Short mmCIF file of C-alpha atoms and ligand atoms in Angstrom, two decimals:
data_model
loop_
_atom_site.label_atom_id
_atom_site.label_comp_id
_atom_site.label_asym_id
_atom_site.label_seq_id
_atom_site.Cartn_x
_atom_site.Cartn_y
_atom_site.Cartn_z
CA MET A 6 8.77 -6.96 29.31
CA SER A 7 11.21 -4.30 29.37
CA GLU A 8 9.66 -0.78 27.61
CA PHE A 9 11.77 0.01 24.94
CA PHE A 10 9.20 3.29 24.18
CA ASP A 11 9.91 4.14 27.70
CA THR A 12 9.08 7.94 27.29
CA VAL A 13 5.47 7.17 25.33
CA ASP A 14 2.30 6.80 26.72
CA THR A 15 -0.91 5.44 25.17
CA VAL A 16 -1.58 7.62 22.15
CA ARG A 17 -5.41 9.21 23.22
CA TYR A 18 -7.63 11.67 20.96
CA GLU A 19 -7.48 15.30 22.18
CA GLY A 20 -8.66 16.98 19.66
CA PRO A 21 -8.27 20.21 16.81
CA GLU A 22 -6.95 22.45 18.89
CA SER A 23 -4.24 20.45 21.46
CA ASP A 24 -0.39 21.25 21.21
CA ASN A 25 0.11 17.66 22.78
CA PRO A 26 2.22 16.43 19.47
CA PHE A 27 1.45 12.23 21.50
CA ALA A 28 -2.05 13.00 21.18
CA PHE A 29 -3.81 12.49 17.54
CA ARG A 30 -5.56 16.30 16.96
CA TRP A 31 -8.17 13.77 13.48
CA TYR A 32 -7.86 9.83 14.43
CA ASP A 33 -11.06 9.64 16.98
CA ALA A 34 -11.04 6.09 16.68
CA ASP A 35 -14.32 4.98 18.23
CA ARG A 36 -15.92 8.58 15.97
CA VAL A 37 -18.67 7.11 13.64
CA VAL A 38 -18.62 9.34 9.71
CA ALA A 39 -20.38 8.33 6.89
CA GLY A 40 -22.05 4.85 8.48
CA ARG A 41 -18.32 3.75 10.40
CA THR A 42 -15.89 4.96 12.64
CA MET A 43 -12.86 6.40 11.67
CA ALA A 44 -11.10 2.74 12.87
CA GLU A 45 -13.52 0.93 10.22
CA HIS A 46 -13.15 3.55 7.76
CA LEU A 47 -9.13 3.67 7.53
CA ARG A 48 -7.79 0.18 9.17
CA PHE A 49 -4.52 1.26 9.67
CA GLY A 50 -1.73 -0.48 9.76
CA VAL A 51 1.87 0.03 11.01
CA CYS A 52 4.52 -1.80 9.01
CA TYR A 53 7.39 -4.09 10.40
CA TRP A 54 10.48 -2.92 7.78
CA HIS A 55 10.63 0.88 7.96
CA SER A 56 9.91 0.94 11.44
CA PHE A 57 11.32 -2.13 13.11
CA THR A 58 13.99 -3.67 11.13
CA TRP A 59 16.28 -0.75 8.64
CA ASP A 60 18.51 1.15 10.72
CA GLY A 61 19.54 4.23 9.21
CA PHE A 62 21.46 3.16 6.22
CA ASP A 63 21.53 4.65 2.65
CA ILE A 64 23.94 3.98 -0.01
CA PHE A 65 25.33 6.57 1.38
CA GLY A 66 26.56 6.21 4.91
CA ALA A 67 25.51 3.29 7.54
CA SER A 68 23.19 3.35 10.87
CA THR A 69 21.10 5.80 12.27
CA GLN A 70 18.46 5.15 13.82
CA ASP A 71 18.15 3.95 17.57
CA ARG A 72 18.14 0.14 16.53
CA PRO A 73 19.80 -2.04 19.23
CA TRP A 74 18.84 -5.58 18.03
CA HIS A 75 20.43 -4.20 14.54
CA PRO A 76 23.49 -6.51 13.49
CA SER A 77 25.09 -3.33 12.70
CA GLN A 78 24.63 -2.32 16.11
CA ASN A 79 24.95 -5.15 18.61
CA ALA A 80 26.51 -7.80 16.18
CA ALA A 81 27.20 -9.94 19.65
CA LEU A 82 23.59 -10.78 20.12
CA ASP A 83 22.27 -14.13 18.51
CA PRO A 84 19.84 -12.84 15.49
CA MET A 85 17.45 -15.31 16.97
CA ASP A 86 17.48 -13.72 20.69
CA ALA A 87 17.47 -10.11 18.56
CA ALA A 88 14.49 -10.88 16.74
CA LYS A 89 12.77 -11.22 19.67
CA MET A 90 14.29 -8.43 20.77
CA LYS A 91 12.63 -5.91 18.19
CA MET A 92 9.35 -8.47 18.22
CA GLU A 93 8.89 -6.75 21.62
CA ALA A 94 9.64 -2.88 21.09
CA ALA A 95 6.89 -2.89 17.55
CA PHE A 96 4.00 -4.36 19.77
CA GLU A 97 4.42 -1.59 22.49
CA PHE A 98 4.75 0.39 19.95
CA PHE A 99 1.64 -1.24 17.60
CA GLU A 100 -0.57 -1.48 20.70
CA LYS A 101 0.57 2.78 22.46
CA LEU A 102 -0.27 4.20 18.46
CA GLY A 103 -3.51 2.04 18.86
CA ALA A 104 -2.76 1.49 15.38
CA PRO A 105 -5.22 -1.72 14.72
CA PHE A 106 -2.95 -3.36 12.21
CA PHE A 107 0.81 -4.39 11.32
CA SER A 108 2.09 -5.88 8.57
CA PHE A 109 5.90 -7.71 7.34
CA HIS A 110 8.79 -9.23 5.36
CA ASP A 111 9.11 -13.00 6.22
CA ILE A 112 12.93 -12.13 6.81
CA ASP A 113 11.50 -8.40 8.58
CA ILE A 114 10.74 -11.05 11.19
CA ALA A 115 12.56 -13.91 11.32
CA PRO A 116 16.54 -14.04 10.14
CA ALA A 117 17.04 -16.12 6.81
CA GLY A 118 19.26 -19.51 7.84
CA ALA A 119 22.16 -21.04 6.35
CA THR A 120 19.71 -22.81 4.28
CA PHE A 121 15.55 -22.84 3.51
CA ALA A 122 14.76 -25.72 6.32
CA GLU A 123 17.15 -23.22 8.80
CA SER A 124 15.12 -20.05 7.23
CA CYS A 125 11.38 -21.83 7.99
CA ARG A 126 11.95 -23.07 11.37
CA ASN A 127 13.29 -19.65 12.14
CA LEU A 128 9.94 -17.61 10.88
CA ASP A 129 7.84 -20.25 12.58
CA GLU A 130 9.00 -19.89 16.25
CA MET A 131 9.02 -16.51 14.81
CA ILE A 132 5.34 -16.62 14.27
CA ASP A 133 4.44 -18.13 17.20
CA LEU A 134 5.53 -15.19 19.20
CA ALA A 135 3.66 -13.19 16.74
CA ALA A 136 0.64 -14.90 17.24
CA GLY A 137 0.97 -14.88 21.47
CA HIS A 138 2.05 -10.93 21.15
CA MET A 139 -1.36 -10.37 18.58
CA GLU A 140 -3.34 -11.94 21.12
CA ARG A 141 -1.98 -10.29 24.36
CA THR A 142 -2.55 -6.37 22.50
CA GLY A 143 -4.95 -7.05 20.12
CA THR A 144 -2.67 -6.29 17.48
CA LYS A 145 -4.47 -8.04 13.81
CA LEU A 146 -2.20 -8.57 10.75
CA LEU A 147 -3.04 -6.28 7.02
CA TRP A 148 -0.86 -8.81 5.22
CA GLY A 149 2.38 -10.89 5.18
CA THR A 150 4.41 -10.63 2.66
CA THR A 151 7.73 -12.68 0.91
CA ASN A 152 10.72 -10.42 0.87
CA ALA A 153 12.47 -12.27 -2.74
CA PHE A 154 14.71 -9.22 -3.52
CA SER A 155 17.14 -8.00 -0.76
CA HIS A 156 18.88 -11.54 -1.16
CA ARG A 157 21.70 -11.74 -3.97
CA ARG A 158 20.16 -15.04 -5.36
CA PHE A 159 17.37 -12.68 -6.71
CA MET A 160 19.33 -10.20 -8.45
CA ALA A 161 18.39 -10.81 -11.56
CA GLY A 162 14.84 -11.30 -10.39
CA ALA A 163 12.21 -14.07 -9.00
CA ALA A 164 9.92 -15.57 -11.25
CA THR A 165 11.47 -13.99 -14.29
CA ASN A 166 14.12 -15.48 -13.66
CA PRO A 167 16.36 -16.60 -16.62
CA ASP A 168 17.68 -19.81 -13.81
CA PRO A 169 14.55 -21.89 -12.36
CA ALA A 170 15.95 -22.18 -9.86
CA ALA A 171 15.71 -18.67 -8.93
CA PHE A 172 11.80 -19.06 -9.47
CA ARG A 173 11.52 -22.50 -7.26
CA TYR A 174 13.30 -21.01 -4.36
CA ALA A 175 11.24 -17.85 -4.32
CA ALA A 176 7.88 -20.14 -4.14
CA ALA A 177 8.76 -22.41 -2.05
CA GLN A 178 9.11 -19.19 0.30
CA VAL A 179 6.24 -17.73 -1.01
CA ALA A 180 4.20 -20.60 -0.04
CA HIS A 181 6.34 -20.39 3.42
CA CYS A 182 5.24 -17.24 4.11
CA MET A 183 1.64 -17.79 3.19
CA SER A 184 1.21 -20.41 5.40
CA ALA A 185 1.84 -18.00 8.26
CA THR A 186 0.17 -15.68 6.90
CA LYS A 187 -2.55 -17.96 7.53
CA ARG A 188 -1.94 -19.02 10.72
CA LEU A 189 -1.73 -15.40 12.05
CA GLY A 190 -4.98 -14.99 10.53
CA GLY A 191 -3.55 -12.44 7.40
CA ALA A 192 -6.67 -9.96 5.70
CA ASN A 193 -4.26 -9.82 3.29
CA TYR A 194 -0.87 -11.56 1.20
CA VAL A 195 0.69 -9.11 -1.03
CA LEU A 196 3.23 -9.65 -3.34
CA TRP A 197 6.22 -7.15 -5.12
CA GLY A 198 7.56 -7.23 -7.58
CA GLY A 199 10.79 -6.17 -6.55
CA ARG A 200 13.48 -7.35 -9.49
CA GLU A 201 10.50 -8.23 -11.58
CA GLY A 202 11.74 -6.25 -13.91
CA TYR A 203 15.22 -5.64 -16.02
CA GLU A 204 17.50 -3.39 -16.41
CA THR A 205 18.65 -3.90 -20.32
CA LEU A 206 16.60 -5.83 -22.92
CA LEU A 207 19.51 -6.68 -24.68
CA ASN A 208 20.29 -9.63 -21.90
CA THR A 209 16.11 -10.00 -21.55
CA ASP A 210 13.70 -12.30 -23.01
CA LEU A 211 10.37 -9.63 -22.36
CA THR A 212 7.71 -12.47 -23.72
CA ARG A 213 9.17 -15.37 -21.25
CA GLU A 214 9.71 -14.00 -18.71
CA LEU A 215 6.14 -12.16 -18.46
CA ASP A 216 4.80 -15.87 -18.87
CA GLN A 217 7.31 -17.24 -16.15
CA LEU A 218 5.89 -14.13 -14.07
CA GLY A 219 1.46 -15.26 -15.31
CA ARG A 220 2.85 -19.51 -13.79
CA PHE A 221 4.12 -17.96 -10.46
CA MET A 222 0.95 -16.58 -9.76
CA ASN A 223 -0.95 -18.90 -11.36
CA LEU A 224 0.28 -21.48 -8.56
CA VAL A 225 -0.20 -18.54 -5.40
CA VAL A 226 -3.32 -18.63 -6.40
CA GLU A 227 -3.56 -22.82 -6.64
CA HIS A 228 -1.73 -22.96 -3.17
CA LYS A 229 -5.09 -20.14 -1.76
CA TYR A 230 -6.71 -22.89 -2.00
CA ALA A 231 -5.17 -26.14 -1.65
CA ILE A 232 -3.87 -24.23 1.16
CA GLY A 233 -7.29 -22.29 2.37
CA PHE A 234 -6.25 -18.35 3.10
CA GLU A 235 -9.39 -16.54 3.56
CA GLY A 236 -7.83 -13.32 2.42
CA ALA A 237 -6.71 -11.79 -0.77
CA LEU A 238 -4.08 -11.80 -2.71
CA LEU A 239 -2.64 -8.43 -3.59
CA ILE A 240 -0.14 -7.21 -6.39
CA GLU A 241 1.95 -3.86 -5.86
CA PRO A 242 2.58 -1.93 -8.11
CA LYS A 243 5.57 -0.08 -8.90
CA PRO A 244 7.18 1.61 -12.27
CA PHE A 245 11.24 1.34 -11.26
CA GLU A 246 13.59 1.12 -8.85
CA PRO A 247 15.52 -0.76 -8.29
CA THR A 248 14.78 -2.30 -11.37
CA LYS A 249 14.40 -0.27 -14.88
CA HIS A 250 11.77 -1.15 -15.58
CA GLN A 251 9.10 -3.06 -13.35
CA TYR A 252 6.32 -4.90 -15.29
CA ASP A 253 3.92 -3.80 -12.97
CA TYR A 254 4.32 -1.08 -13.45
CA ASP A 255 0.68 1.14 -12.59
CA VAL A 256 -2.15 -0.44 -12.06
CA ALA A 257 -3.36 -0.24 -16.10
CA THR A 258 -0.19 -2.39 -16.40
CA VAL A 259 -1.51 -5.18 -14.13
CA TYR A 260 -4.50 -5.04 -14.81
CA GLY A 261 -3.88 -5.96 -18.48
CA PHE A 262 -1.58 -8.64 -17.48
CA LEU A 263 -4.13 -10.30 -14.53
CA LYS A 264 -5.92 -10.39 -17.58
CA LYS A 265 -3.27 -11.56 -19.54
CA TYR A 266 -3.40 -15.09 -17.40
CA GLY A 267 -6.47 -15.44 -16.07
CA LEU A 268 -6.12 -13.76 -13.26
CA GLU A 269 -8.69 -10.84 -12.80
CA ASN A 270 -10.86 -12.25 -10.72
CA GLU A 271 -8.09 -13.78 -8.16
CA ILE A 272 -5.80 -10.51 -7.68
CA LYS A 273 -6.30 -7.44 -6.98
CA VAL A 274 -4.10 -4.17 -5.83
CA ASN A 275 -2.58 -2.89 -3.10
CA ILE A 276 -1.60 0.37 -4.60
CA GLU A 277 1.02 2.57 -2.99
CA VAL A 278 1.20 6.39 -3.27
CA ASN A 279 5.29 6.85 -3.53
CA HIS A 280 4.41 4.48 -6.67
CA ALA A 281 1.95 5.90 -8.40
CA THR A 282 2.85 9.07 -7.69
CA LEU A 283 6.83 7.77 -9.55
CA SER A 284 4.18 5.61 -11.97
CA GLY A 285 3.40 9.60 -13.36
CA HIS A 286 0.16 9.29 -12.37
CA ASP A 287 -1.88 10.72 -9.45
CA PHE A 288 -2.54 8.36 -6.56
CA HIS A 289 -5.96 9.00 -7.22
CA HIS A 290 -6.04 8.09 -10.46
CA GLU A 291 -4.74 4.61 -9.36
CA ILE A 292 -7.50 4.32 -6.83
CA ALA A 293 -9.65 5.30 -9.68
CA THR A 294 -8.86 2.87 -11.98
CA ALA A 295 -8.29 -0.11 -9.88
CA VAL A 296 -12.01 0.12 -9.06
CA ASN A 297 -12.95 0.92 -12.63
CA SER A 298 -11.41 -2.50 -13.49
CA GLY A 299 -12.98 -4.53 -9.67
CA ILE A 300 -9.29 -5.10 -9.22
CA PHE A 301 -9.30 -2.10 -5.72
CA GLY A 302 -7.49 -3.99 -2.34
CA SER A 303 -5.49 -2.03 0.05
CA ILE A 304 -2.94 1.40 -0.46
CA ASP A 305 0.54 1.77 1.10
CA ALA A 306 0.27 5.10 2.78
CA ASN A 307 3.04 6.95 2.18
CA ALA A 308 4.27 10.08 0.28
CA GLY A 309 6.90 11.38 -2.17
CA ASP A 310 8.91 14.98 -2.67
CA ASP A 311 7.41 16.59 -5.63
CA ARG A 312 10.79 17.37 -7.34
CA LEU A 313 12.54 13.84 -6.01
CA GLY A 314 12.48 11.05 -8.82
CA TRP A 315 12.82 7.93 -6.07
CA ASP A 316 10.90 5.97 -3.49
CA LEU A 317 11.21 8.47 -0.50
CA ASP A 318 8.56 6.67 1.69
CA ARG A 319 7.73 10.17 3.54
CA PHE A 320 4.74 10.05 5.67
CA PRO A 321 2.08 11.27 4.15
CA SER A 322 1.54 15.00 5.67
CA SER A 323 -0.94 17.11 2.72
CA VAL A 324 -4.72 16.51 3.24
CA GLU A 325 -5.12 18.34 -0.42
CA GLN A 326 -3.55 14.89 -1.97
CA MET A 327 -4.95 12.49 0.47
CA THR A 328 -8.61 13.68 0.44
CA LEU A 329 -8.56 13.18 -2.65
CA GLY A 330 -8.03 10.00 -3.33
CA MET A 331 -10.03 9.13 0.26
CA LEU A 332 -12.75 11.04 -2.37
CA GLU A 333 -11.96 7.61 -4.63
CA ILE A 334 -11.52 5.22 -2.05
CA LEU A 335 -14.73 6.35 -0.31
CA ARG A 336 -16.86 6.06 -3.73
CA GLY A 337 -15.43 3.09 -4.70
CA GLY A 338 -16.90 1.57 -1.68
CA GLY A 339 -14.24 1.59 1.50
CA PHE A 340 -12.27 -1.51 1.77
CA THR A 341 -13.19 -4.76 2.87
CA THR A 342 -9.76 -6.78 3.44
CA GLY A 343 -7.29 -4.26 2.18
CA GLY A 344 -6.83 -0.63 4.86
CA LEU A 345 -3.90 2.05 5.35
CA MET A 346 -0.21 0.96 5.41
CA PHE A 347 2.08 2.83 6.34
CA ASP A 348 4.96 2.15 4.26
CA SER A 349 6.78 5.00 5.06
CA LYS A 350 9.88 5.82 6.87
CA LEU A 351 11.73 8.37 9.71
CA ARG A 352 13.45 10.81 7.96
CA ARG A 353 17.58 9.82 8.75
CA GLN A 354 17.80 12.20 10.69
CA SER A 355 14.93 11.18 12.63
CA VAL A 356 16.86 9.64 15.82
CA SER A 357 14.45 10.24 18.85
CA ARG A 358 12.73 6.87 19.42
CA ASP A 359 9.44 8.13 20.40
CA ASP A 360 10.29 10.36 15.76
CA LEU A 361 8.25 7.05 15.05
CA PHE A 362 5.37 7.67 17.45
CA ILE A 363 5.30 11.12 15.93
CA ALA A 364 5.17 9.98 12.23
CA HIS A 365 3.28 7.59 12.81
CA ILE A 366 0.17 9.95 14.62
CA GLY A 367 1.20 12.80 11.71
CA GLY A 368 -0.02 10.30 9.06
CA MET A 369 -3.22 9.24 11.09
CA ASP A 370 -4.24 12.06 11.19
CA THR A 371 -3.53 13.29 8.15
CA MET A 372 -5.71 10.09 6.83
CA ALA A 373 -8.17 11.03 9.18
CA ARG A 374 -9.15 14.46 8.97
CA SER A 375 -9.15 13.30 4.84
CA LEU A 376 -11.40 10.98 5.72
CA LEU A 377 -13.67 14.18 6.95
CA ALA A 378 -13.18 15.86 3.81
CA ALA A 379 -13.94 13.34 1.52
CA ALA A 380 -17.08 11.88 3.75
CA SER A 381 -18.57 15.71 3.55
CA ILE A 382 -17.78 16.05 -0.68
CA ILE A 383 -20.08 13.35 -0.33
CA ASP A 384 -22.34 14.40 1.48
CA ASP A 385 -22.92 17.25 0.04
CA GLY A 386 -23.72 15.57 -2.47
CA GLU A 387 -23.15 19.54 -5.06
CA LEU A 388 -19.53 17.06 -6.33
CA ASP A 389 -21.53 14.49 -7.81
CA SER A 390 -24.82 16.31 -8.51
CA LEU A 391 -21.93 18.59 -10.92
CA ARG A 392 -20.58 15.79 -12.39
CA ASP A 393 -23.17 13.17 -13.24
CA ALA A 394 -25.13 17.02 -15.09
CA ARG A 395 -21.72 16.81 -17.26
CA TYR A 396 -23.14 13.64 -18.99
CA ALA A 397 -27.20 14.28 -19.09
CA GLY A 398 -27.02 14.21 -22.62
CA TRP A 399 -26.27 10.82 -22.59
CA ASN A 400 -29.51 9.95 -20.89
CA SER A 401 -31.51 10.03 -24.10
CA GLU A 402 -28.68 7.67 -26.19
CA GLN A 403 -29.24 4.42 -24.75
CA ASP A 404 -29.28 3.23 -27.64
CA LEU A 405 -26.08 4.06 -28.92
CA LEU A 406 -24.28 2.55 -26.00
CA ASP A 407 -26.12 -0.48 -26.29
CA GLY A 408 -24.60 -1.18 -29.51
CA LYS A 409 -27.93 -0.64 -31.76
CA VAL A 410 -27.00 2.19 -33.53
CA SER A 411 -24.31 1.76 -36.67
CA LEU A 412 -22.12 4.44 -37.51
CA GLN A 413 -23.52 4.68 -41.04
CA GLN A 414 -26.61 5.26 -38.83
CA ILE A 415 -24.58 7.97 -37.70
CA HIS A 416 -23.30 9.52 -39.91
CA ASP A 417 -26.76 9.44 -42.12
CA GLU A 418 -28.03 11.44 -38.93
CA LEU A 419 -26.09 14.10 -38.90
CA LEU A 420 -26.10 14.75 -42.73
CA ALA A 421 -29.52 15.07 -42.50
CA HIS A 422 -29.51 17.02 -38.80
CA ASP A 423 -26.88 18.78 -38.46
CA VAL A 424 -25.68 19.15 -34.83
CA GLU A 425 -22.66 20.87 -33.14
CA PRO A 426 -21.51 19.60 -29.36
CA ALA A 427 -22.55 22.34 -27.14
CA HIS A 428 -19.79 24.22 -25.61
CA THR A 429 -20.29 23.76 -21.53
CA SER A 430 -18.08 25.06 -18.87
CA GLY A 431 -15.44 21.99 -16.95
CA ARG A 432 -15.95 23.65 -13.89
CA GLN A 433 -12.67 23.16 -13.15
CA GLU A 434 -11.48 26.15 -10.58
CA MET A 435 -14.97 25.80 -8.99
CA LEU A 436 -14.85 22.26 -8.54
CA GLU A 437 -11.18 22.65 -6.74
CA ARG A 438 -12.66 25.35 -4.56
CA LEU A 439 -15.42 23.67 -3.22
CA VAL A 440 -13.29 20.23 -2.32
CA ALA A 441 -10.97 23.35 -0.68
CA ARG A 442 -13.62 24.82 1.04
CA HIS A 443 -14.72 20.74 2.12
CA ILE A 444 -11.77 20.53 3.61
CA GLU A 445 -11.02 24.00 4.89
CA ARG A 446 -14.22 23.32 7.18
CA ALA A 447 -14.36 19.41 7.70
CA ARG A 448 -13.92 19.37 11.38
C1 LIG B 24 9.10 -1.44 -1.68
C2 LIG B 24 7.61 -1.35 -1.19
C3 LIG B 24 7.72 -2.78 -0.69
C4 LIG B 24 6.66 -3.67 -0.38
C5 LIG B 24 6.20 -4.70 0.25
O1 LIG B 24 8.92 -0.07 -2.33
O2 LIG B 24 6.61 -0.87 -1.14
O3 LIG B 24 7.62 -2.70 0.89
O4 LIG B 24 5.02 -2.80 0.03
O5 LIG B 24 7.33 -5.74 -0.43
CO1 LIG B 25 4.98 -0.74 -0.63
#
């Protein structure tokens, strides 16, 4: 097997003083932090699509990346041969980087055929090959997913399409891809509703489309049990793009949807950082909301840009932002089936093959350093004890919370004994300083 990334060897931990761009400064896989190794806490995954399927095109220009298997760069190559070449490069990358997991869409791994049957055969053949590469390199599958948004047939949605034939097509595709995910021992199966939304309400029956989506997700849950898939099912919220409005807007909206269709114990969420910020929330807000509703699943680690309102999928580089995210993840008990999957892509001008390594190493170091800072905040305990202290008054008010006091009683008591609420400092700036201190000192 010839090397694709022939200028890079296995990436190793060298510590914070290292200047080697191809070494980790913070991610030390076997180091134990708060009772687990860094590898167990962070469960890093690399995505197939941005790193290997994308050739650098954007809506204003074509291919920039050096991806010789891509039809834009080698039109004469047989699509299955191209898929095999891409897979060899992908697994070489996973192994050298030392990322324990990867994730894929069906069409990232195998070319679509002329018929559904041919697409299934292509996928099955590529899944067999992936199983071999996984065995050889020790890489595991964080999640599989179906691309039911790129093909023209899905322009008006998949499950929410006005044409039931599109619903059926997507359902069949999910059934096949779930089996492929099961075959590879996938820890999760993700559903991102890329075009499950609308461009205009003038032509959209919102009630009907949500019912279709509810039925679709119930079919997926039934199928999970029918085939004995043991991973978790995850919906990935996003507020818009490519549609003007996406039904899975944010975590709270997804939870409401799951409750309405009886799915709240069956499906969790895959929270993407840049989707969270596009929906007008902080990343850590989305995690806290998911933990609070019992639906926290996994993370698509990336970053947006404060000035740009679209999905940039940059590699995460802000320890300040990610520390707050890791803090909520740790408070929620950490990952079970989920992990930190880099749904991140290179900038279009980063055209050297080794840029892919530098980008992932940077993202992994950002997350590892954030983990250290968050674990240090929890271990120190001051933040949580200050937060608890804010609610101390409630310790003697359990009856109020338990519904043993009526509105009339509350009224009458206040009439008899006037009690003004206390004016207590929220201490926000102090807490921000506390967090900064842990980030500065995290080692
Ligand atoms: C799109 C996105 C997807 C999902 C998987 O914004 O995040 O790549 O993660 O379909
Ligand atoms: Co994503």
